[in-house]
Amino acid sequence: MSSPQSILLVEDNPDDVDLTQRAFLRAGVTRPLEVVEDGMDALDYLFGRGAFAYRAQEPLPALVLLDLKLPRLDGHEVLRQIRANPRTRFLPVVILTSSDEEKDLVESYSHGCNSYVRKPVSYTEFVEAARQLGIYWLELNRSPQPGVSG
Amino acid sequence: MPLTDPLHFRQLLLRAILLPVGLLLLLAGGLLWTVSGLIEAQEKARHYQVALTRVERVRQLLVDRETGVRGYLLTGEPVFLEPYQAAGQRLPLAIEELERGLAGEPEQRVWMEELRGRWREWERVAEEQLSLFRQRGDWMSLVRSGAGKARMDALRSTLDTISTEELQRATLRGLEAERAGRFVLLAGGLWTLAVGVLLAWLSRRQLIALARGYDASLAQVRSQADALRASEARLESRVAQRTLELTVANKELESFSYSVSHDLRSPLRAIDGFAQALREDDGERLSPEGLRLLTRLQAAATRMGQLIDDLLQLSRVTRAELRREPVDLSAIAASVLQEWRQREPGRDVTCSLQPGLTVQGDPRLLRVLLENLLGNAWKFTSKRSGALIELFSETAGGVTHYAVRDNGVGFDMAYAGKLFSPFQRMHKPSEFPGTGIGLATVQRIVHRHGGEISAQATPGGGATFRFTLQEARP
């Protein structure tokens, strides 16, 4: 692996993108943050299709931060397709959303998300959440290699 | 609807019965009258028969008398006179009987007079013959003169006339009776037929009238049932419509809540986040006032975030489907207070929780309830030492009340009416932070469980919140 695996942030709100980038920076997470703004782009990025065809041979990101409310294809559907594809089925996916609805939580877990984090309004708390996510999913957690069947 | 009127119905029935019964009675009367006429005719016929018998009896007695005289004259034997004498004794009575039997017939009386006259003449001739015979006179010439025979022949002729006339009368009466009988038979038959036809016609008419009434009533009942069904259907469709509208409204509310939850929080996060970024990047260059304003900005964003969260919770409490299962209030209270202790480890708070308070209810909602009540208790005891928070149950009037009591700042009961309305606060924000939505949420949770909640407090003397959790509302 020549370059460290990136983090894929699926987020349509530029403010949230900016703040998330700052939070990771502040939390000392040094992985490059790739951003896509909707569900279709997220799937194209992961599967190396369409505008992201060049990524077909690139390694998968180390972590996907997935918002639920997205243009075109929502987070639940993106998660379902990630889990349905053998290439991406073990990819760590953290739902990062403002929603505190029970049904979003239940649906996300039933589609196989690894974690569900509600974005706090307080920036300080947000930075702390980003820090803990970085430590856990990028340093502590181990995932199988892509394409390994289980 | 006159035909369904009971009075009219009774009249109808009465007419249907009374008229035929009257006609039948008339028929019976007529028959009785003609039959009695028939019996009378028969009686008369029998009477003529008796009269004829009597005529024959008289004739026989006369013959006895004549042959008696003749026998005696021929033989001179007194024994031949016996029938003559016997008949002579019976004859007056027989003639009298015959006359009595013919009473009421004027012509016959004339004939009877003639009979008596001729009989007397014959008797005279017979007496003369007998006296001549006894005096050994010339009785033979008297016999030969034929005087006796002529008188007996006249007598017989009169008797024949009487019997012939009686026979004629009897025949006439018989014919009359026969005619009357035939008439009775014919008239009775015709009358019965007429009554039968009339009865059938009347019955048919009444039945048609009744059937018409029945049809009308049935139609009315049917139309009423139809109207009822229609109104029921209308009601059902209206209910369905309202349910649909309600469902749509609920869906809209849900999506609204979702949007609030998701979209309204984002700009707040941006405000707080960029303010923080500004503070971090350019903090040294900002004036103390600028830094203070940044702090205010961030506090306002945080408060707005809290408001949104509390409102969401309030709406979720209303929308959530209520589950009912055994819930250990004591255990939830312990866990909630444990969280507060972790959040504010510096606080010295004594917690007294009555163990084993198990109720029937929704565990998530009851947790929200206790979070709010215990959170308030925790908050409002923050300014005193020796803080005490209690959870216990009391039974009053057979109903179990649960109570959360603290010895905090309390509040003025004058404002207790506003306590459970959203955004109503008893204290200044500078003293105790809060959104004023917590108790509204608590009240909704209690109401959804079919219970009631009330509060008692004195300023500076703590507050007690009592609630019941009765039958969960469906």
XYZ file of C-alpha atoms in Angstrom:
624
model
C 0.000 0.000 0.000
C 1.673 3.128 -1.248
C -0.726 5.687 0.159
C -2.741 5.338 3.316
C -6.365 4.354 2.799
C -8.680 7.295 2.698
C -11.859 8.042 4.620
C -14.966 8.440 2.443
C -17.324 11.110 3.701
C -20.786 10.974 2.099
C -22.247 14.356 2.995
C -24.230 16.890 0.975
C -24.004 19.820 3.410
C -20.800 21.831 2.701
C -20.828 23.239 6.247
C -20.836 19.735 7.672
C -18.098 18.707 5.229
C -15.950 21.659 6.316
C -16.588 21.039 10.010
C -15.965 17.307 9.698
C -12.680 17.981 7.943
C -11.681 20.418 10.692
C -12.821 18.023 13.410
C -10.705 15.169 12.019
C -7.775 17.535 11.647
C -8.230 18.776 15.213
C -8.564 15.197 16.413
C -5.288 14.277 14.766
C -6.720 12.000 12.127
C -4.354 12.320 9.196
C -5.988 10.085 6.608
C -7.081 11.871 3.453
C -10.814 12.650 3.514
C -12.599 11.976 0.236
C -15.966 13.653 -0.085
C -18.940 12.726 -2.271
C -22.204 14.640 -2.110
C -24.845 12.052 -2.830
C -25.680 8.366 -2.621
C -25.143 7.600 -6.297
C -21.680 9.141 -6.252
C -20.894 7.179 -3.103
C -21.727 3.875 -4.814
C -19.914 4.897 -8.016
C -16.851 5.793 -5.935
C -16.868 2.496 -4.064
C -17.584 0.304 -7.096
C -15.343 2.312 -9.515
C -18.160 3.163 -11.873
C -19.124 6.182 -13.972
C -17.134 9.287 -13.071
C -15.138 7.167 -10.610
C -14.232 4.410 -13.098
C -10.605 5.295 -12.531
C -10.981 3.954 -9.003
C -11.818 0.433 -10.158
C -8.370 -0.802 -9.189
C -7.860 1.488 -6.201
C -8.130 0.116 -2.715
C -11.391 0.702 -0.814
C -11.462 3.465 1.796
C -10.649 2.482 5.353
C -13.927 3.910 6.623
C -17.155 5.295 5.188
C -18.903 8.084 7.046
C -22.446 8.007 5.680
C -25.138 10.616 6.126
C -28.689 9.324 5.826
C -30.457 12.232 4.175
C -28.816 12.476 0.786
C -29.839 13.640 -2.690
C -30.800 11.016 -5.289
C -30.107 7.902 -3.214
C -30.475 7.997 0.539
C -28.029 6.579 3.064
C -30.121 3.499 3.846
C -30.106 2.396 0.196
C -26.369 3.122 -0.133
C -25.711 0.993 2.949
C -27.921 -1.813 1.624
C -25.997 -1.895 -1.668
C -22.628 -1.765 0.075
C -23.617 -4.800 2.151
C -25.091 -6.589 -0.867
C -21.847 -6.387 -2.830
C -19.132 -8.974 -1.967
C -16.429 -6.390 -2.591
C -17.720 -3.997 -0.003
C -19.712 -6.176 2.386
C -17.128 -5.934 5.193
C -16.329 -2.244 4.677
C -16.637 -0.358 7.983
C -19.597 2.037 7.600
C -20.406 4.583 10.286
C -23.734 6.389 10.002
C -23.037 10.033 10.786
C -26.299 11.914 10.851
C -28.390 14.518 12.627
C -31.347 12.184 12.892
C -32.263 10.835 16.285
C -35.272 8.933 14.998
C -35.645 5.423 16.341
C -36.633 4.083 12.939
C -33.427 5.437 11.351
C -31.403 3.699 14.019
C -33.241 0.434 13.622
C -33.105 0.546 9.820
C -29.402 1.390 9.779
C -28.523 -1.491 12.038
C -30.759 -3.894 10.183
C -28.894 -2.953 6.979
C -25.638 -3.712 8.718
C -24.028 -0.429 9.712
C -21.052 -0.766 12.045
C -21.851 2.247 14.143
C -24.420 5.014 14.419
C -23.276 8.438 15.533
C -25.578 11.390 15.920
C -23.789 14.628 15.062
C -23.860 16.799 18.157
C -24.742 20.477 17.740
C -21.825 21.440 19.944
C -18.665 21.611 17.900
C -16.532 20.589 20.854
C -18.550 17.429 21.242
C -18.350 16.857 17.513
C -14.555 17.051 17.562
C -14.522 14.587 20.433
C -16.788 12.211 18.503
C -14.522 12.487 15.414
C -11.510 11.787 17.552
C -13.019 8.673 19.076
C -14.194 7.447 15.670
C -10.707 7.935 14.253
C -9.069 6.089 17.094
C -11.480 3.216 17.051
C -12.126 2.569 13.364
C -8.740 3.571 12.000
C -6.398 2.415 14.735
C -8.074 -0.289 16.820
C -10.577 -1.961 14.550
C -9.493 -4.679 12.100
C -11.585 -5.619 9.059
C -11.213 -8.505 6.596
C -9.629 -7.758 3.205
C -12.012 -6.733 0.440
C -13.504 -9.573 -1.609
C -12.983 -12.146 1.124
C -16.073 -14.271 1.309
C -17.413 -15.052 4.722
C -99.530 5.392 6.189
C -103.207 4.761 7.180
C -103.149 1.005 6.570
C -100.606 0.353 9.257
C -102.775 2.221 11.756
C -103.955 -0.409 14.303
C -107.462 1.134 14.567
C -107.975 1.001 10.832
C -106.650 -2.532 10.750
C -109.147 -3.604 13.422
C -112.018 -2.014 11.484
C -110.928 -3.819 8.378
C -110.875 -7.162 10.136
C -114.246 -6.501 11.789
C -115.820 -5.705 8.423
C -114.308 -8.799 6.895
C -115.879 -10.953 9.616
C -119.138 -9.188 10.505
C -120.622 -8.943 7.011
C -120.274 -12.641 6.095
C -121.469 -13.695 9.557
C -124.579 -11.484 9.146
C -125.299 -12.929 5.721
C -124.913 -16.475 7.010
C -127.286 -15.745 9.899
C -129.827 -14.421 7.394
C -129.411 -17.603 5.374
C -129.888 -19.745 8.478
C -133.040 -17.776 9.395
C -134.486 -18.193 5.884
C -133.748 -21.908 5.912
C -135.313 -22.314 9.336
C -138.448 -20.505 8.170
C -138.868 -22.619 5.034
C -138.098 -25.843 6.876
C -140.771 -25.026 9.442
C -143.196 -24.477 6.498
C -142.209 -27.872 5.159
C -142.844 -29.516 8.510
C -146.250 -27.820 8.646
C -147.142 -29.134 5.178
C -146.053 -32.600 6.224
C -148.180 -32.284 9.370
C -151.208 -31.375 7.230
C -150.599 -34.323 4.897
C -150.575 -36.614 7.900
C -153.825 -34.975 9.066
C -155.532 -35.797 5.769
C -154.280 -39.346 6.069
C -155.956 -39.590 9.499
C -159.184 -38.136 8.101
C -159.206 -40.759 5.320
C -158.692 -43.525 7.860
C -161.614 -42.191 9.822
C -163.798 -42.114 6.674
C -162.908 -45.745 6.081
C -163.717 -46.602 9.704
C -167.153 -44.966 9.418
C -167.728 -46.833 6.145
C -166.747 -50.127 7.830
C -169.093 -49.522 10.778
C -171.939 -48.719 8.364
C -171.216 -51.942 6.409
C -171.216 -53.881 9.746
C -174.573 -52.398 10.590
C -176.094 -53.129 7.176
C -174.800 -56.725 7.008
C -175.936 -57.265 10.645
C -179.492 -56.208 9.767
C -179.465 -58.304 6.584
C -178.179 -61.415 8.353
C -180.780 -61.158 11.096
C -183.603 -60.627 8.654
C -182.502 -63.663 6.620
C -181.917 -66.023 9.511
C -183.849 -64.652 12.434
C -180.825 -65.534 14.558
C -180.183 -62.813 17.163
C -176.446 -63.558 16.909
C -176.397 -61.787 13.519
C -177.555 -58.637 15.238
C -174.433 -58.397 17.375
C -172.259 -56.564 14.745
C -175.239 -54.333 14.070
C -175.508 -53.371 17.710
C -171.738 -53.038 18.275
C -171.350 -50.846 15.192
C -174.352 -48.841 16.249
C -172.674 -48.044 19.569
C -169.363 -47.023 17.955
C -170.729 -45.162 14.966
C -171.749 -41.840 16.642
C -168.272 -41.533 18.170
C -166.556 -42.359 14.843
C -168.642 -39.796 12.990
C -167.913 -37.229 15.662
C -164.177 -37.942 15.377
C -164.398 -37.649 11.582
C -166.207 -34.339 11.875
C -163.689 -33.048 14.411
C -160.882 -34.029 12.071
C -162.499 -32.103 9.247
C -163.094 -28.976 11.333
C -161.964 -25.818 9.526
C -163.052 -27.129 6.112
C -166.380 -25.374 5.318
C -167.301 -27.632 2.339
C -166.677 -30.731 4.380
C -169.040 -29.507 7.103
C -171.795 -29.365 4.499
C -170.892 -32.890 3.463
C -170.930 -33.985 7.080
C -174.428 -32.522 7.548
C -175.550 -34.505 4.551
C -173.820 -37.625 5.899
C -175.598 -37.312 9.241
C -178.898 -36.731 7.510
C -178.547 -39.773 5.247
C -177.271 -41.873 8.113
C -180.378 -40.973 10.162
C -182.619 -41.832 7.192
C -180.943 -45.244 6.800
C -181.273 -45.837 10.549
C -184.941 -45.054 10.334
C -185.451 -47.506 7.458
C -183.356 -50.169 9.304
C -185.408 -49.669 12.519
C -188.604 -49.951 10.539
C -187.500 -53.206 8.922
C -186.437 -54.648 12.290
C -189.682 -53.659 14.029
C -191.740 -55.106 11.130
C -189.697 -58.329 11.393
C -190.333 -58.585 15.124
C -194.080 -57.920 14.743
C -194.050 -60.576 11.930
C -195.202 -57.824 9.561
C -194.391 -57.569 5.877
C -190.754 -56.623 6.274
C -189.928 -58.291 2.981
C -191.811 -55.761 0.881
C -189.943 -52.990 2.621
C -186.676 -54.680 1.808
C -187.757 -55.287 -1.713
C -188.725 -51.658 -2.103
C -184.957 -50.973 -1.941
C -185.347 -48.073 0.488
C -182.547 -49.330 2.732
C -180.182 -50.023 -0.161
C -180.842 -46.595 -1.720
C -180.081 -44.846 1.537
C -176.896 -46.873 2.135
C -175.748 -46.125 -1.435
C -176.346 -42.390 -0.791
C -174.358 -42.693 2.410
C -171.510 -44.436 0.588
C -171.555 -41.791 -2.107
C -171.281 -39.023 0.494
C -168.413 -40.851 2.192
C -166.714 -41.269 -1.181
C -167.091 -37.584 -1.845
C -165.582 -36.699 1.513
C -162.677 -39.088 1.074
C -162.092 -37.960 -2.498
C -161.993 -34.330 -1.450
C -159.670 -35.100 1.446
C -157.461 -37.066 -0.910
C -157.430 -34.147 -3.329
C -156.524 -31.782 -0.522
C -153.765 -34.092 0.711
C -152.334 -34.371 -2.794
C -152.482 -30.600 -3.179
C -150.743 -30.065 0.146
C -148.144 -32.660 -0.769
C -147.477 -30.892 -4.036
C -147.258 -27.586 -2.236
C -144.815 -29.054 0.295
C -142.766 -30.577 -2.492
C -142.690 -27.260 -4.305
C -141.728 -25.484 -1.104
C -138.996 -28.052 -0.434
C -137.648 -27.694 -3.936
C -137.730 -23.931 -3.563
C -135.905 -24.129 -0.229
C -133.277 -26.380 -1.755
C -132.784 -24.118 -4.742
C -132.946 -20.827 -2.831
C -130.659 -22.187 -0.071
C -128.175 -23.390 -2.631
C -128.243 -20.108 -4.518
C -128.068 -18.130 -1.311
C -125.120 -20.174 -0.045
C -123.401 -19.757 -3.379
C -124.022 -16.012 -3.286
C -122.763 -15.719 0.280
C -119.750 -17.842 -0.607
C -118.948 -15.692 -3.616
C -119.483 -12.529 -1.605
C -117.324 -13.882 1.197
C -114.577 -14.823 -1.215
C -114.770 -11.423 -2.876
C -114.726 -9.607 0.467
C -111.882 -11.734 1.795
C -109.944 -11.125 -1.363
C -110.555 -7.407 -1.072
C -109.497 -7.313 2.571
C -106.493 -9.480 1.864
C -105.479 -7.205 -0.991
C -105.904 -4.193 1.272
C -103.911 -5.909 4.004
C -101.254 -6.998 1.539
C -101.073 -3.452 0.237
C -100.670 -2.226 3.804
C -98.090 -4.915 4.476
C -96.244 -4.027 1.279
C -96.319 -0.379 2.197
C -95.040 -1.116 5.706
C -92.405 -3.427 4.318
C -91.348 -0.805 1.802
C -91.176 1.745 4.586
C -89.090 -0.554 6.777
C -86.892 -1.344 3.781
C -86.420 2.292 2.924
C -85.615 3.041 6.545
C -83.092 0.209 6.625
C -81.637 1.487 3.349
C -81.415 4.981 4.771
C -79.740 3.603 7.872
C -77.301 1.608 5.791
C -76.604 4.611 3.623
C -75.991 6.833 6.613
C -73.804 4.135 8.121
C -71.867 3.911 4.893
C -71.595 7.706 4.801
C -70.368 7.680 8.375
C -67.904 4.924 7.629
C -66.598 6.683 4.574
C -66.310 9.872 6.612
C -64.407 8.001 9.304
C -62.228 6.437 6.639
C -61.699 9.904 5.134
C -60.805 11.365 8.548
C -58.515 8.444 9.284
C -56.839 8.967 5.963
C -56.471 12.680 6.667
C -55.148 11.901 10.107
C -52.711 9.395 8.699
C -51.550 11.932 6.137
C -51.265 14.581 8.855
C -49.281 12.175 10.998
C -47.030 11.355 8.072
C -46.507 15.062 7.439
C -45.792 15.633 11.104
C -43.342 12.776 11.065
C -41.525 14.060 8.030
C -41.620 17.550 9.541
C -40.069 16.232 12.737
C -37.505 14.392 10.706
C -36.643 17.554 8.812
C -36.459 19.521 12.045
C -34.255 16.900 13.547
C -31.981 16.671 10.557
C -31.982 20.037 8.813
C -32.409 22.545 11.629
C -29.616 21.103 13.639
C -27.103 21.357 10.786
C -26.975 25.178 10.610
C -26.698 25.299 14.406
C -23.773 22.954 14.278
C -22.277 25.172 11.585
C -22.788 28.315 13.711
C -21.191 26.720 16.761
C -18.529 25.012 14.698
C -17.442 28.061 12.713
C -17.543 30.243 15.844
C -15.273 27.712 17.472
C -13.047 27.669 14.380
C -12.862 31.436 14.491
C -11.950 31.310 18.162
C -9.257 28.712 17.520
C -7.801 30.297 14.390
C -7.993 33.980 15.274
C -8.676 34.018 18.998
C -5.603 36.015 19.857
C -6.557 38.789 17.467
C -10.096 39.168 18.800
C -10.971 41.685 21.503
C -12.302 40.331 24.808
C -15.729 41.634 23.752
C -15.423 39.782 20.462
C -14.575 36.584 22.341
C -17.525 37.148 24.708
C -19.852 37.578 21.741
C -18.500 34.356 20.241
C -19.277 32.611 23.508
C -22.817 34.012 23.469
C -23.200 32.885 19.857
C -22.140 29.361 20.692
C -24.330 29.236 23.816
C -27.342 30.373 21.784
C -26.692 27.687 19.155
C -26.360 25.045 21.856
C -29.562 26.211 23.509
C -31.375 26.150 20.183
C -30.105 22.607 19.649
C -31.430 21.635 23.061
C -34.813 23.204 22.278
C -35.033 21.253 19.048
C -34.148 18.027 20.824
C -36.714 18.617 23.563
C -39.457 19.503 21.074
C -38.647 16.393 19.093
C -38.940 14.342 22.213
C -42.287 15.942 23.049
C -43.666 15.154 19.616
C -42.195 11.668 19.680
C -43.904 10.977 23.018
C -47.241 11.803 21.388
C -46.631 9.844 18.224
C -44.930 6.747 19.606
C -46.979 3.583 19.707
C -47.570 2.705 23.334
C -46.265 -0.638 24.508
C -47.361 -2.192 27.770
C -45.046 -4.396 29.721
C -43.782 -4.640 33.272
C -41.338 -1.807 33.928
C -39.155 -1.446 37.018
C -39.347 2.277 37.810
C -36.835 1.914 40.651
C -34.208 0.425 38.352
C -34.702 3.121 35.716
C -34.497 5.851 38.371
C -31.239 4.377 39.699
C -29.756 4.298 36.215
C -30.864 7.880 35.418
C -29.416 9.214 38.671
C -26.220 7.273 38.024
C -25.865 9.147 34.705
C -26.302 12.458 36.483
C -23.677 11.498 39.045
C -21.261 10.724 36.223
C -22.041 14.007 34.527
C -21.622 16.041 37.687
C -19.438 13.996 39.988
C -18.881 16.984 42.270
C -22.459 17.076 43.466
C -23.362 15.640 46.844
C -26.877 14.292 46.426
C -28.608 11.696 48.616
C -30.928 9.496 46.574
C -33.656 7.475 48.290
C -35.354 5.123 45.871
C -38.077 2.760 47.030
C -37.069 -0.586 45.514
C -39.307 -2.816 43.384
C -41.692 -0.195 42.002
C -42.898 -2.252 39.065
C -45.590 -0.816 36.839
C -47.267 -1.668 33.531
C -46.214 0.721 30.809
C -43.944 1.684 27.971
C -40.306 1.348 29.106
C -38.948 4.016 26.723
C -41.580 6.601 27.623
C -41.333 5.865 31.349
C -37.575 6.339 31.101
C -38.118 9.745 29.436
C -40.567 10.590 32.243
C -38.083 9.735 34.967
C -35.222 11.447 33.119
C -37.234 14.654 33.138
C -38.551 14.467 36.708
C -35.275 13.312 38.241
C -33.354 15.744 35.997
C -35.468 18.584 37.358
C -34.908 17.394 40.925
C -31.207 17.169 40.248
C -31.170 20.637 38.702
C -33.292 22.405 41.325
C -31.312 21.001 44.266
C -28.022 22.201 42.806
C -27.880 25.338 44.920
C -28.195 23.729 48.327
C -26.160 21.390 50.422
C -27.608 18.116 51.665
C -29.657 17.627 48.515
C -32.212 14.813 48.744
C -34.068 13.160 45.858
C -36.705 10.539 46.611
C -38.826 8.142 44.585
C -41.635 6.334 46.392
C -45.226 5.167 46.012
C -48.349 5.908 48.045
C -51.817 4.395 47.837
C -54.767 6.739 48.084
C -58.350 5.631 47.380
C -57.162 2.288 46.011
C -54.984 4.014 43.407
C -51.219 3.853 43.518
C -49.474 7.200 43.176
C -45.783 7.477 42.383
C -43.894 10.469 43.689
C -40.604 12.183 42.945
C -39.700 14.528 45.765
C -36.743 16.889 46.220
C -35.723 19.450 48.782
C -34.647 21.981 46.165
C -35.766 25.524 45.449
C -39.385 24.567 44.790
C -41.687 27.124 43.202
C -44.660 29.320 43.926
C -47.884 27.293 43.658
C -49.542 30.391 42.159
C -47.906 29.376 38.879
C -48.636 25.658 39.204
C -51.333 25.896 36.516
C -48.732 26.720 33.867
C -46.332 24.064 35.034
C -47.154 21.437 32.428
C -47.508 23.725 29.399
C -44.622 23.799 26.914
C -42.136 26.668 27.208
C -43.415 27.653 30.689
C -40.608 28.166 33.150
C -40.703 28.876 36.875
C -37.165 30.190 37.121
C -34.859 32.617 35.385
C -32.595 31.014 32.775
C -29.625 32.581 34.506
C -30.485 30.613 37.660
C -31.508 27.276 36.160
C -31.057 26.421 32.484
C -33.840 24.625 30.676
C -36.222 24.738 27.759
C -39.537 24.468 29.627
C -40.591 21.468 27.630
C -39.653 18.679 30.032
C -42.774 18.784 32.227
C -45.053 19.039 29.201
C -43.414 15.853 27.956
C -43.846 14.258 31.389
C -47.551 15.113 31.447
C -48.074 13.656 27.982
C -46.408 10.429 28.981
C -48.608 10.178 32.097
C -51.749 10.933 30.092
C -50.873 8.369 27.473
C -50.705 5.820 30.268
C -54.181 6.904 31.434
C -52.848 8.614 34.537
C -52.791 12.058 36.105
C -49.966 14.197 37.388
C -49.880 16.989 39.949
C -47.231 18.986 41.751
C -46.890 20.453 45.222
C -44.187 22.899 46.137
C -43.234 25.783 48.377
C -40.636 28.334 47.360
C -37.408 27.167 48.956
C -39.106 24.097 50.413
C -38.728 21.626 47.574
C -41.227 20.091 45.171
C -43.133 16.843 44.909
C -44.526 15.465 41.649
C -47.188 12.766 42.058
C -48.470 10.717 39.144
C -50.607 7.680 38.493
C -50.197 5.121 35.728
C -53.538 3.502 35.233
C -54.841 1.643 32.245
C -52.710 2.451 29.228
C -54.714 4.300 26.624
C -55.009 2.392 23.343
